[in-house]
Structures are given as C-alpha cells and as structure tokens.
Amino acid sequence: MDISYIINELGEDRELYFNAVAPPIMQTSNFRVGTVAALKELFDDEYSGYLYSRGLNPTVEILRKKLAALDGAEDCLVFNSGAAATFAAVLANVGAGDHIVSVERPYTWSARMFDVVLPRFGVTTTYIDGTQIENFERAILPNTRVIYLESPNSWEFKLQDLRAVAELARAENIITIVDNSYCTSLLQRPIEMGIDIAMQTATKYIGGHSDALGGVLTGSGAMMKKIFDSEYLNIGSGIQPFNAWLLLRGLRTMPARLERIAATTRQVTEFLKGHPRVERVLFPFDETFPQYELATRQMQGACGLLSFYVRATEMGQIVRLCESLRHIMMAVSWGGHESLILPRCASLDPVQFDPSNDEHRMLRLYTGLEDAGYLIADLEQAFLKAW
Ligand SMILES: Cc1ncc(COP(=O)(O)O)c(C=O)c1O
C-alpha cells in the first residue's frame, strides 16, 4: 500500500463527518446501543464494535488502521504511552514460571519491568548481547516464551539480525517482540521480517511535536485481539481520543519530517566527526558504525539520534558543553521539532567520573527540525566554552 494513501486516506470515512478533511475527536466515554441483541454481541466480544472508549473508539480506529498498514501488519493497538504498550505485549505472552530472553540494556522501563515487576510473578529474564545470533541460541531454555529485542537501541544503537532471530524463535515456538522506536515503520518493518509484535513509542516521531504521549503495537489479528481482551481492557491504558487525534495530525507530516531530520543528522554527524574534541561518533548509517552492514541491510534509513564520545578529562567539560548550548535543549526523549542533548554522566556524582570509561564521556544528540547550520553553530560555540 502506498504510504501517501495510508497517511492521507486510509481509514477516513469523511462522508460520515460532513466531508471534513480532519477527522473529529470522538470525545465520548460510551456509545448508545440500539438493541439488546447488539448489546449481548458487544458483551460477548468487545472487539466487535463500539461499547465503551476503554475499548474501541472511532478516532483511535483511524490511527490503528494507518499504523497497522504502515507496518504491513494485520492489526494494531494504540496505548497511552510506549511503556504501556511494551508492558501489555510482554504480559500477554508470559505466565508464572516462564522465562524471557532480552537484549541487554533495553529502554529503562522495559528493564524495570524485567528486573522488578515480572520477578514478583515468577517470570525471569536472561540478558544477552543481541549482536550475535549464537547468544540467543545459548540463552533459550525449555520455558522461554518471549524474546525481547530493541533494534537499534537508543544510546549505542546496537542491532539484532531481526530475520535470523525471528526464524530461530519460530522454530522454538517463542514469541518475538521488538522495540522499533528508533526507526518507526518508515525506516524498518519488523513484521515483514517475521517478528511477531512490533512496538514503538508514538511519543517521538509519530507525534512529532513533543506534546503527546502514545505507544503502538502491531502484529497478527489474533495477537492484537488476545492483548485487547486482556491487558488493553484490564489495565485501561488505551490512548484517549484527543491524543489519538494529535498523533494522526503528526502522522500527516512524518515522512517529510524524517527526511529533513535525516539530512540534518548527516551534516551534524560530519561536523562532529571532524571536531578535535570528539573522539568518535555512533550513527547506524555512518560507514564507521560497527554494524553498518546489518543496518543498511535491514533498515531503510537512520534518523535523528546519534551518540558521540568527547575527549574529556574531567566531568566539568561535559557539564559546560551541555550548559553552554543556546538552542539545543538538555532533555530526555526525541522525535519532536526541537534538538536535544543528553550527557550519559548525568547519572554520576562528579567524583565517580572516570575519563578512561568511554561511557562517562558519551553524549546523545537528537537533531530536530532546525537548520543544520544553526545547530552546528550552537555546538561549535559550546565546545569553545567547555574546554
Ligand atoms: C527506546 C524506547 N522505547 C520505549 C520508550 C517508552 O515510550 P513512552 O515514553 O512513550 O512511554 C522510550 C521512551 O523514551 C524509548 O526511548
């Protein structure tokens, strides 16, 4: 299906709402039901129609159809955050005594789920270096139910060979879940590579304006219904109609924004690679990236996130660098209009800073929609002040 068609037309029954180009926000908690027989049908299967907005809602429905199609998936569920989507996908596929294999250092709240929440219910997790397929083979146990992936992850951009992991998992009857937030459906299509569930935070590129949270799961119709009937309805973490509308609005411009951001990121990467205070830059589509071959094989592009290591001898240089930026803001997240920086050493006490530890000298940069020259000039003046 054509991306332009999906984004502009799919799922939009404009004649139902006065041919308005923008869809209405169906800000309703419940829906009138005409007959007792219809009510029974909805009680039997809430996935079959509109009953109550903790379940299905027409504004959310438009978004679901578009996001499923963009991923080449049968179906999609949208949650009120990416963390909620991840939680529902994992919870739906494990039970007491089960085992999970996860890539090491997944997103903070995914790790918190594996380390703190699931052990309370007897679910254990083995972390592995997902860059080598043999590590998955070695970690699988008879009670492994889920393989959890994040490709690329969001600091070092480590990749997993999604086709190879999917093939291995299928043979062992294990469900694969991948966090596809770095790429979005526009730059990587995990479902088409055999992955069972693709998750992405919609808070980043889909929303695109740093004003709404959301999370997406795509997969088979049966898998989405299984999650809907249990975790989605039970936790009540489905997206609200107004936020779904904001995400629909963000989606309209997503291809153009990603194209612009990718071009800016390339220029900023070149600037950083040539800067004397920068030791090394990590960006999946840069030829120096350790998994460049796999990145270009399974991703259609890389976008706004890059990391770099500075030649700092003391933490003060990194602190001054970040605090001297005039336009690039220090903040978590990414995917909005505004460029952001995050120093890894923010989690350290200054006395813990060790310049021989690469990670302590690492910063993550997100390039937003500003001009490349504007961002490069900002970085340049901050470097001058920092050392
Ligand atoms: C890689 C990754 N996955 C998942 C999430 C969670 O998404 P949300 O913030 O929408 O809950 C984030 C948020 O930063 C993330 O960076």
XYZ file of N, CA and C and ligand atoms in Angstrom, residues 80-86 106-110 148 150 152-154 179-182 199-204 212-215 305 332-334 364, ligand 1:
124
model
N -1.601 4.590 25.733
C -1.342 5.981 26.116
C 0.133 6.270 26.384
N 0.991 5.279 26.212
C 2.439 5.522 26.204
C 3.131 4.296 25.619
N 4.368 4.491 25.239
C 5.148 3.360 24.730
C 5.387 2.329 25.822
N 5.625 2.805 27.039
C 5.882 1.886 28.151
C 4.665 0.987 28.381
N 3.472 1.548 28.273
C 2.246 0.759 28.455
C 2.117 -0.292 27.357
N 2.484 0.076 26.145
C 2.405 -0.868 25.021
C 3.366 -2.039 25.251
N 4.583 -1.735 25.668
C 5.572 -2.795 25.931
C 5.076 -3.722 27.029
N 17.939 -2.811 27.574
C 16.822 -2.250 26.824
C 16.412 -0.922 27.461
N 15.432 -0.253 26.888
C 14.919 1.016 27.414
C 14.621 0.873 28.924
N 14.901 1.929 29.685
C 14.827 1.917 31.153
C 13.606 1.198 31.721
N 12.422 1.546 31.216
C 11.211 0.989 31.832
C 10.908 -0.415 31.340
N 11.530 -0.823 30.237
C 11.450 -2.231 29.838
C 12.309 -3.029 30.814
N 12.847 -10.658 23.621
C 12.596 -9.220 23.583
C 13.785 -8.491 22.939
N 15.422 -4.838 20.888
C 15.330 -3.385 20.692
C 16.403 -3.074 19.658
N 17.513 -0.466 16.427
C 18.663 -0.244 17.295
C 18.194 0.202 18.682
N 19.082 0.001 19.695
C 18.713 0.585 20.987
C 19.137 2.056 20.993
N 18.782 2.777 22.048
C 18.779 4.226 21.872
C 20.019 4.978 22.374
N 11.246 -3.543 20.028
C 11.034 -2.104 20.193
C 11.642 -1.430 18.962
N 10.766 -0.908 18.109
C 11.177 -0.307 16.828
C 11.137 1.218 16.891
N 11.288 1.769 18.106
C 11.097 3.211 18.281
C 12.133 4.047 17.538
N 13.373 3.553 17.447
C 14.413 4.346 16.769
C 14.027 4.588 15.307
N 6.710 -3.005 18.492
C 6.279 -1.945 19.409
C 7.001 -0.673 18.993
N 6.350 0.461 19.135
C 7.078 1.730 19.019
C 6.404 2.766 19.895
N 7.216 3.669 20.449
C 6.619 4.787 21.145
C 6.144 5.775 20.078
N 4.908 6.241 20.225
C 4.384 7.256 19.298
C 4.696 8.654 19.808
N 5.256 8.697 21.027
C 5.601 9.973 21.654
C 6.683 10.698 20.863
N 7.483 9.927 20.105
C 8.641 10.527 19.411
C 8.211 11.031 18.024
N 2.453 15.055 23.012
C 1.523 13.952 23.277
C 2.295 12.652 23.468
N 1.824 11.832 24.409
C 2.421 10.505 24.567
C 1.559 9.462 23.874
N 2.191 8.380 23.460
C 1.446 7.278 22.865
C 2.366 6.103 22.623
N 1.785 4.917 22.461
C 2.581 3.721 22.183
C 1.811 2.797 21.270
N 18.792 10.390 15.892
C 19.572 10.133 17.102
C 20.986 9.687 16.768
N 15.308 14.633 28.043
C 15.143 13.248 27.578
C 14.233 13.264 26.353
N 13.999 12.066 25.823
C 13.111 11.880 24.681
C 13.773 12.343 23.379
N 13.009 12.250 22.290
C 13.458 12.715 20.976
C 12.258 12.680 20.045
N 24.317 11.874 23.988
C 23.375 11.541 22.922
C 22.752 12.826 22.402
C 13.520 3.067 23.035
C 12.317 3.474 23.789
N 11.319 2.598 23.927
C 10.201 2.905 24.617
C 10.043 4.143 25.204
C 8.802 4.417 26.001
O 7.957 5.267 25.343
P 6.996 6.295 26.125
O 7.870 7.360 26.665
O 6.060 6.734 25.070
O 6.341 5.525 27.224
C 11.046 5.097 25.078
C 10.896 6.435 25.687
O 11.795 7.224 25.733
C 12.219 4.747 24.369
O 13.229 5.603 24.253
